[in-house]
PDB file of C-alpha atoms in Angstrom:
ATOM      1  CA  MET A   1       6.049   8.293  14.035  1.00 44.00           C
ATOM      2  CA  ALA A   2       2.835   6.628  15.494  1.00 51.00           C
ATOM      3  CA  ARG A   3       1.721   3.390  13.869  1.00 58.00           C
ATOM      4  CA  TYR A   4      -1.027   0.835  14.188  1.00 56.00           C
ATOM      5  CA  THR A   5       0.114  -2.052  16.418  1.00 58.00           C
ATOM      6  CA  ASP A   6      -3.094  -3.994  16.946  1.00 56.00           C
ATOM      7  CA  ALA A   7      -4.062  -7.192  15.057  1.00 63.00           C
ATOM      8  CA  VAL A   8      -4.195  -6.311  11.313  1.00 62.00           C
ATOM      9  CA  CYS A   9      -6.662  -9.139  10.562  1.00 58.00           C
ATOM     10  CA  ARG A  10      -9.254  -6.973  12.366  1.00 60.00           C
ATOM     11  CA  LEU A  11      -8.746  -4.279   9.806  1.00 62.00           C
ATOM     12  CA  CYS A  12      -9.545  -6.633   6.925  1.00 59.00           C
ATOM     13  CA  ARG A  13     -12.635  -7.924   8.749  1.00 57.00           C
ATOM     14  CA  ARG A  14     -13.827  -4.377   9.408  1.00 57.00           C
ATOM     15  CA  GLU A  15     -13.672  -3.617   5.651  1.00 56.00           C
ATOM     16  CA  GLY A  16     -15.213  -6.979   4.809  1.00 62.00           C
ATOM     17  CA  GLN A  17     -12.495  -8.025   2.307  1.00 60.00           C
ATOM     18  CA  LYS A  18      -8.895  -9.080   2.189  1.00 61.00           C
ATOM     19  CA  LEU A  19      -6.429  -6.161   2.331  1.00 63.00           C
ATOM     20  CA  PHE A  20      -3.463  -8.555   2.085  1.00 63.00           C
ATOM     21  CA  LEU A  21      -1.787  -6.964   5.079  1.00 65.00           C
ATOM     22  CA  LYS A  22      -0.021 -10.078   6.294  1.00 59.00           C
ATOM     23  CA  GLY A  23       1.491 -11.270   3.014  1.00 58.00           C
ATOM     24  CA  ASP A  24       1.307 -14.991   2.238  1.00 57.00           C
ATOM     25  CA  ARG A  25      -0.821 -15.692   5.342  1.00 58.00           C
ATOM     26  CA  CYS A  26      -3.726 -13.953   3.560  1.00 54.00           C
ATOM     27  CA  TYR A  27      -3.745 -16.799   0.947  1.00 53.00           C
ATOM     28  CA  THR A  28      -4.098 -19.560   3.574  1.00 62.00           C
ATOM     29  CA  GLU A  29      -6.959 -20.968   5.596  1.00 62.00           C
ATOM     30  CA  LYS A  30      -5.699 -18.933   8.608  1.00 58.00           C
ATOM     31  CA  CYS A  31      -6.875 -15.712   7.001  1.00 60.00           C
ATOM     32  CA  GLY A  32      -9.201 -13.849   9.505  1.00 54.00           C
ATOM     33  CA  VAL A  33     -11.651 -12.820   6.729  1.00 56.00           C
ATOM     34  CA  THR A  34     -11.989 -16.471   5.596  1.00 58.00           C
ATOM     35  CA  ASN A  35     -12.634 -17.730   9.089  1.00 57.00           C
ATOM     36  CA  ARG A  36     -14.911 -14.876  10.287  1.00 60.00           C
ATOM     37  CA  THR A  37     -16.813 -13.060   7.555  1.00 60.00           C
ATOM     38  CA  TYR A  38     -18.333 -10.504   9.975  1.00 53.00           C
ATOM     39  CA  PRO A  39     -16.791  -7.240  11.351  1.00 62.00           C
ATOM     40  CA  PRO A  40     -14.902  -7.456  14.649  1.00 60.00           C
ATOM     41  CA  GLY A  41     -16.298  -6.269  17.929  1.00 58.00           C
ATOM     42  CA  GLN A  42     -19.244  -6.956  20.203  1.00 51.00           C
ATOM     43  CA  HIS A  43     -21.816  -5.830  17.641  1.00 53.00           C
ATOM     44  CA  GLY A  44     -19.999  -7.004  14.533  1.00 55.00           C
ATOM     45  CA  GLN A  45     -22.749  -9.468  13.521  1.00 61.00           C
ATOM     46  CA  GLY A  46     -25.608  -7.084  14.125  1.00 57.00           C
ATOM     47  CA  ARG A  47     -24.697  -4.142  11.866  1.00 60.00           C
ATOM     48  CA  SER A  48     -27.294  -3.077   9.308  1.00 62.00           C
ATOM     49  CA  LYS A  49     -27.042  -1.034   6.003  1.00 71.00           C
ATOM     50  CA  THR A  50     -24.438   1.757   5.750  1.00 75.00           C
ATOM     51  CA  SER A  51     -25.328   5.384   5.150  1.00 88.00           C
ATOM     52  CA  GLU A  52     -23.854   7.505   2.322  1.00 91.00           C
ATOM     53  CA  TYR A  53     -21.345   9.013   4.765  1.00 92.00           C
ATOM     54  CA  GLY A  54     -20.540   5.526   6.069  1.00 86.00           C
ATOM     55  CA  LEU A  55     -19.722   4.352   2.599  1.00 89.00           C
ATOM     56  CA  GLN A  56     -17.390   7.314   1.999  1.00 93.00           C
ATOM     57  CA  LEU A  57     -15.700   6.789   5.363  1.00 92.00           C
ATOM     58  CA  ARG A  58     -15.176   3.044   4.777  1.00 90.00           C
ATOM     59  CA  GLU A  59     -13.588   3.807   1.338  1.00 93.00           C
ATOM     60  CA  LYS A  60     -11.178   6.254   2.948  1.00 95.00           C
ATOM     61  CA  GLN A  61     -10.364   3.841   5.782  1.00 92.00           C
ATOM     62  CA  LYS A  62      -9.754   1.002   3.303  1.00 91.00           C
ATOM     63  CA  ALA A  63      -7.380   3.134   1.224  1.00 94.00           C
ATOM     64  CA  LYS A  64      -5.481   4.142   4.442  1.00 94.00           C
ATOM     65  CA  ARG A  65      -5.119   0.576   5.524  1.00 91.00           C
ATOM     66  CA  TYR A  66      -4.015  -0.727   2.042  1.00 91.00           C
ATOM     67  CA  TYR A  67      -1.091   1.672   2.171  1.00 94.00           C
ATOM     68  CA  GLY A  68      -0.547   1.501   5.994  1.00 91.00           C
ATOM     69  CA  LEU A  69      -1.104   5.230   6.695  1.00 94.00           C
ATOM     70  CA  LEU A  70      -2.515   7.094   9.702  1.00 92.00           C
ATOM     71  CA  GLU A  71      -5.152   9.888   9.198  1.00 93.00           C
ATOM     72  CA  SER A  72      -2.825  12.951   9.341  1.00 94.00           C
ATOM     73  CA  GLN A  73      -0.501  11.519   6.726  1.00 95.00           C
ATOM     74  CA  PHE A  74      -3.376  10.417   4.494  1.00 96.00           C
ATOM     75  CA  LYS A  75      -5.057  13.813   4.697  1.00 96.00           C
ATOM     76  CA  GLY A  76      -1.757  15.473   3.808  1.00 97.00           C
ATOM     77  CA  TYR A  77      -1.506  13.389   0.628  1.00 97.00           C
ATOM     78  CA  PHE A  78      -5.086  14.347  -0.218  1.00 97.00           C
ATOM     79  CA  GLU A  79      -4.337  18.084   0.153  1.00 97.00           C
ATOM     80  CA  LEU A  80      -1.240  17.593  -2.047  1.00 97.00           C
ATOM     81  CA  ALA A  81      -3.369  15.778  -4.676  1.00 97.00           C
ATOM     82  CA  ALA A  82      -5.941  18.608  -4.594  1.00 97.00           C
ATOM     83  CA  ARG A  83      -3.297  21.211  -5.334  1.00 97.00           C
ATOM     84  CA  ARG A  84      -2.034  19.281  -8.425  1.00 96.00           C
ATOM     85  CA  PRO A  85      -3.687  19.789 -11.823  1.00 96.00           C
ATOM     86  CA  GLY A  86      -5.993  17.090 -12.938  1.00 94.00           C
ATOM     87  CA  VAL A  87      -8.528  14.802 -11.167  1.00 96.00           C
ATOM     88  CA  THR A  88      -7.988  14.873  -7.394  1.00 97.00           C
ATOM     89  CA  GLY A  89      -8.903  11.265  -6.786  1.00 96.00           C
ATOM     90  CA  GLU A  90      -6.597   9.966  -9.445  1.00 96.00           C
ATOM     91  CA  ASN A  91      -3.859  12.261  -8.204  1.00 97.00           C
ATOM     92  CA  LEU A  92      -4.222  10.775  -4.751  1.00 97.00           C
ATOM     93  CA  LEU A  93      -3.859   7.189  -5.964  1.00 96.00           C
ATOM     94  CA  SER A  94      -0.826   8.173  -8.020  1.00 97.00           C
ATOM     95  CA  ILE A  95       0.830   9.767  -4.987  1.00 97.00           C
ATOM     96  CA  LEU A  96       0.163   6.742  -2.754  1.00 97.00           C
ATOM     97  CA  GLU A  97       1.521   4.335  -5.419  1.00 96.00           C
ATOM     98  CA  SER A  98       4.676   6.479  -5.757  1.00 97.00           C
ATOM     99  CA  ARG A  99       5.755   5.827  -2.144  1.00 98.00           C
ATOM    100  CA  LEU A 100       9.041   3.990  -1.970  1.00 98.00           C
ATOM    101  CA  ASP A 101       7.622   1.204   0.339  1.00 97.00           C
ATOM    102  CA  ASN A 102       4.763   0.611  -2.096  1.00 96.00           C
ATOM    103  CA  THR A 103       7.184   0.486  -4.959  1.00 97.00           C
ATOM    104  CA  VAL A 104       9.396  -2.156  -3.167  1.00 97.00           C
ATOM    105  CA  TYR A 105       6.238  -4.192  -2.565  1.00 95.00           C
ATOM    106  CA  ARG A 106       5.152  -3.854  -6.232  1.00 95.00           C
ATOM    107  CA  LEU A 107       8.602  -5.012  -7.467  1.00 95.00           C
ATOM    108  CA  GLY A 108       8.166  -8.242  -5.367  1.00 94.00           C
ATOM    109  CA  PHE A 109      10.959  -7.523  -2.856  1.00 96.00           C
ATOM    110  CA  ALA A 110       8.512  -7.821   0.006  1.00 95.00           C
ATOM    111  CA  MET A 111       5.382 -10.007   0.713  1.00 92.00           C
ATOM    112  CA  SER A 112       3.430  -7.075   2.128  1.00 91.00           C
ATOM    113  CA  ARG A 113       3.617  -3.276   2.307  1.00 93.00           C
ATOM    114  CA  ALA A 114       4.341  -3.565   6.021  1.00 92.00           C
ATOM    115  CA  GLU A 115       7.385  -5.784   5.323  1.00 95.00           C
ATOM    116  CA  ALA A 116       8.433  -3.438   2.504  1.00 96.00           C
ATOM    117  CA  ARG A 117       8.288  -0.509   4.969  1.00 95.00           C
ATOM    118  CA  GLN A 118      10.603  -2.482   7.356  1.00 96.00           C
ATOM    119  CA  LEU A 119      13.059  -3.332   4.603  1.00 97.00           C
ATOM    120  CA  VAL A 120      13.275   0.246   3.479  1.00 97.00           C
ATOM    121  CA  GLY A 121      13.648   1.462   7.065  1.00 97.00           C
ATOM    122  CA  HIS A 122      16.597  -0.923   7.474  1.00 96.00           C
ATOM    123  CA  GLY A 123      18.317   0.693   4.567  1.00 96.00           C
ATOM    124  CA  HIS A 124      18.354  -2.071   2.003  1.00 97.00           C
ATOM    125  CA  PHE A 125      17.482   0.147  -1.030  1.00 98.00           C
ATOM    126  CA  THR A 126      18.987   3.030  -2.833  1.00 97.00           C
ATOM    127  CA  VAL A 127      17.461   5.772  -5.048  1.00 98.00           C
ATOM    128  CA  ASN A 128      19.758   7.215  -7.725  1.00 98.00           C
ATOM    129  CA  GLY A 129      22.635   5.505  -6.051  1.00 96.00           C
ATOM    130  CA  ARG A 130      21.997   6.919  -2.555  1.00 97.00           C
ATOM    131  CA  LYS A 131      20.603   4.993   0.397  1.00 97.00           C
ATOM    132  CA  VAL A 132      17.066   5.982   1.217  1.00 97.00           C
ATOM    133  CA  ASN A 133      15.544   4.657   4.435  1.00 97.00           C
ATOM    134  CA  ILE A 134      12.338   6.722   4.460  1.00 97.00           C
ATOM    135  CA  PRO A 135       9.313   4.575   3.423  1.00 97.00           C
ATOM    136  CA  SER A 136       7.270   7.626   2.484  1.00 96.00           C
ATOM    137  CA  PHE A 137       9.783   8.921  -0.003  1.00 98.00           C
ATOM    138  CA  LEU A 138       7.904   9.895  -3.135  1.00 98.00           C
ATOM    139  CA  LEU A 139       9.476   8.677  -6.418  1.00 98.00           C
ATOM    140  CA  LYS A 140       9.481  10.713  -9.624  1.00 97.00           C
ATOM    141  CA  PRO A 141       9.971   9.766 -13.262  1.00 97.00           C
ATOM    142  CA  GLY A 142      13.634   9.219 -14.040  1.00 97.00           C
ATOM    143  CA  MET A 143      14.614   8.015 -10.571  1.00 98.00           C
ATOM    144  CA  VAL A 144      16.305   4.579 -10.265  1.00 98.00           C
ATOM    145  CA  ILE A 145      15.525   2.214  -7.350  1.00 97.00           C
ATOM    146  CA  ALA A 146      17.866  -0.674  -6.546  1.00 97.00           C
ATOM    147  CA  VAL A 147      18.609  -3.224  -3.918  1.00 97.00           C
ATOM    148  CA  LYS A 148      21.906  -2.309  -2.212  1.00 95.00           C
ATOM    149  CA  GLU A 149      24.685  -4.579  -3.447  1.00 93.00           C
ATOM    150  CA  ARG A 150      25.368  -5.932   0.077  1.00 93.00           C
ATOM    151  CA  SER A 151      21.590  -6.666   0.471  1.00 95.00           C
ATOM    152  CA  ARG A 152      21.134  -8.696  -2.646  1.00 93.00           C
ATOM    153  CA  GLY A 153      22.171 -11.897  -0.921  1.00 91.00           C
ATOM    154  CA  LEU A 154      19.803 -11.403   1.980  1.00 94.00           C
ATOM    155  CA  GLU A 155      17.717 -14.534   2.333  1.00 94.00           C
ATOM    156  CA  LYS A 156      14.537 -12.535   3.059  1.00 93.00           C
ATOM    157  CA  ILE A 157      14.746 -10.513  -0.127  1.00 95.00           C
ATOM    158  CA  LYS A 158      15.835 -13.460  -2.297  1.00 93.00           C
ATOM    159  CA  GLY A 159      13.053 -15.623  -0.821  1.00 93.00           C
ATOM    160  CA  ASN A 160      10.460 -12.942  -1.483  1.00 93.00           C
ATOM    161  CA  VAL A 161      11.653 -12.495  -5.155  1.00 92.00           C
ATOM    162  CA  GLU A 162      11.390 -16.221  -5.749  1.00 91.00           C
ATOM    163  CA  ALA A 163       7.963 -16.350  -4.134  1.00 89.00           C
ATOM    164  CA  ASN A 164       6.623 -13.319  -6.057  1.00 85.00           C
ATOM    165  CA  THR A 165       7.510 -14.379  -9.609  1.00 81.00           C
ATOM    166  CA  PHE A 166       3.783 -14.194 -10.450  1.00 80.00           C
ATOM    167  CA  ARG A 167       3.706 -10.500  -9.568  1.00 80.00           C
ATOM    168  CA  LYS A 168       4.428  -8.335 -12.576  1.00 87.00           C
ATOM    169  CA  PRO A 169       5.790  -4.818 -12.004  1.00 91.00           C
ATOM    170  CA  PRO A 170       3.379  -2.077 -13.148  1.00 92.00           C
ATOM    171  CA  LYS A 171       3.884  -0.280 -16.442  1.00 93.00           C
ATOM    172  CA  TRP A 172       5.367   2.845 -14.861  1.00 96.00           C
ATOM    173  CA  LEU A 173       8.375   0.824 -13.708  1.00 97.00           C
ATOM    174  CA  ASP A 174      11.066  -0.612 -15.981  1.00 97.00           C
ATOM    175  CA  TYR A 175      12.410  -3.527 -14.012  1.00 96.00           C
ATOM    176  CA  ASP A 176      15.742  -5.282 -14.605  1.00 95.00           C
ATOM    177  CA  ALA A 177      15.331  -8.484 -12.488  1.00 92.00           C
ATOM    178  CA  ALA A 178      18.837  -9.776 -13.112  1.00 92.00           C
ATOM    179  CA  ASN A 179      20.333  -6.670 -11.385  1.00 94.00           C
ATOM    180  CA  MET A 180      17.416  -5.928  -8.991  1.00 95.00           C
ATOM    181  CA  VAL A 181      17.138  -2.458 -10.419  1.00 97.00           C
ATOM    182  CA  ALA A 182      14.037  -0.487 -11.633  1.00 97.00           C
ATOM    183  CA  ARG A 183      13.670   2.907 -13.243  1.00 98.00           C
ATOM    184  CA  VAL A 184      10.579   5.042 -12.910  1.00 98.00           C
ATOM    185  CA  VAL A 185       9.408   5.715 -16.479  1.00 97.00           C
ATOM    186  CA  GLY A 186       6.213   7.508 -15.756  1.00 95.00           C
ATOM    187  CA  SER A 187       3.660   8.410 -13.123  1.00 94.00           C
ATOM    188  CA  PRO A 188       1.232   5.719 -11.870  1.00 94.00           C
ATOM    189  CA  ALA A 189      -2.107   5.827 -13.723  1.00 92.00           C
ATOM    190  CA  LYS A 190      -5.467   4.658 -12.346  1.00 90.00           C
ATOM    191  CA  GLU A 191      -5.478   1.746 -14.762  1.00 89.00           C
ATOM    192  CA  ASP A 192      -2.138   0.594 -13.370  1.00 87.00           C
ATOM    193  CA  ILE A 193      -3.564   0.191  -9.827  1.00 89.00           C
ATOM    194  CA  ASP A 194      -5.268  -3.076  -9.106  1.00 86.00           C
ATOM    195  CA  LEU A 195      -6.785  -2.102  -5.762  1.00 88.00           C
ATOM    196  CA  PRO A 196     -10.629  -1.928  -5.516  1.00 89.00           C
ATOM    197  CA  ILE A 197     -10.698   1.751  -4.360  1.00 91.00           C
ATOM    198  CA  GLU A 198     -13.462   4.111  -5.365  1.00 93.00           C
ATOM    199  CA  GLU A 199     -11.459   7.276  -5.017  1.00 95.00           C
ATOM    200  CA  HIS A 200     -14.413   9.560  -5.862  1.00 95.00           C
ATOM    201  CA  LEU A 201     -15.916   8.592  -2.500  1.00 95.00           C
ATOM    202  CA  ILE A 202     -12.827   9.760  -0.715  1.00 96.00           C
ATOM    203  CA  VAL A 203     -12.936  13.086  -2.534  1.00 96.00           C
ATOM    204  CA  GLU A 204     -16.582  13.482  -1.576  1.00 95.00           C
ATOM    205  CA  LEU A 205     -15.819  12.746   2.029  1.00 95.00           C
ATOM    206  CA  TYR A 206     -13.007  15.346   2.312  1.00 93.00           C
ATOM    207  CA  SER A 207     -15.000  17.905   0.320  1.00 90.00           C
ATOM    208  CA  LYS A 208     -17.797  18.142   2.906  1.00 78.00           C
TER     209      LYS A 208
END
């Protein structure tokens, strides 16, 4: 699958805020947003006010970049959210949060969603006792996520867990830290998501 391979700090600068795409680097003085508070590109310092369409587009781009998705995949999630009963915008956020790579990040096994995607792709996690190496795998209530027994001693995962003790798992996950196992006890709700995303703007954009 295609993926973004350019400098990710440019993405944060384009949105005008930290998207925490590089893990612990985002908390240091090396952060691109901290050093250069204007958008990237030749005309980055000369941009004026944004139109209504521009605001909607930026919100969609920001959500895509938080979760590391390309346009076709993000649009597919929106169409899935629109088919589900309930509020489309909240459904969309719930689906994005239910991805396996995001869940691995939320549990503190990775410093960023990109790192979580890599760890999942390398087969370090199981779902209901079976190895799953698909980052986009959507979790459902009742499923159990665990670090593979052979991967629990991996220095990268152990180091991330120790560094992420401040990060509390969301309410929809019942986490057993001692055994590195979590059970999905519900669907992600809007109040469980700490990302500054105005999902109604995304719905307005796709509804045009």
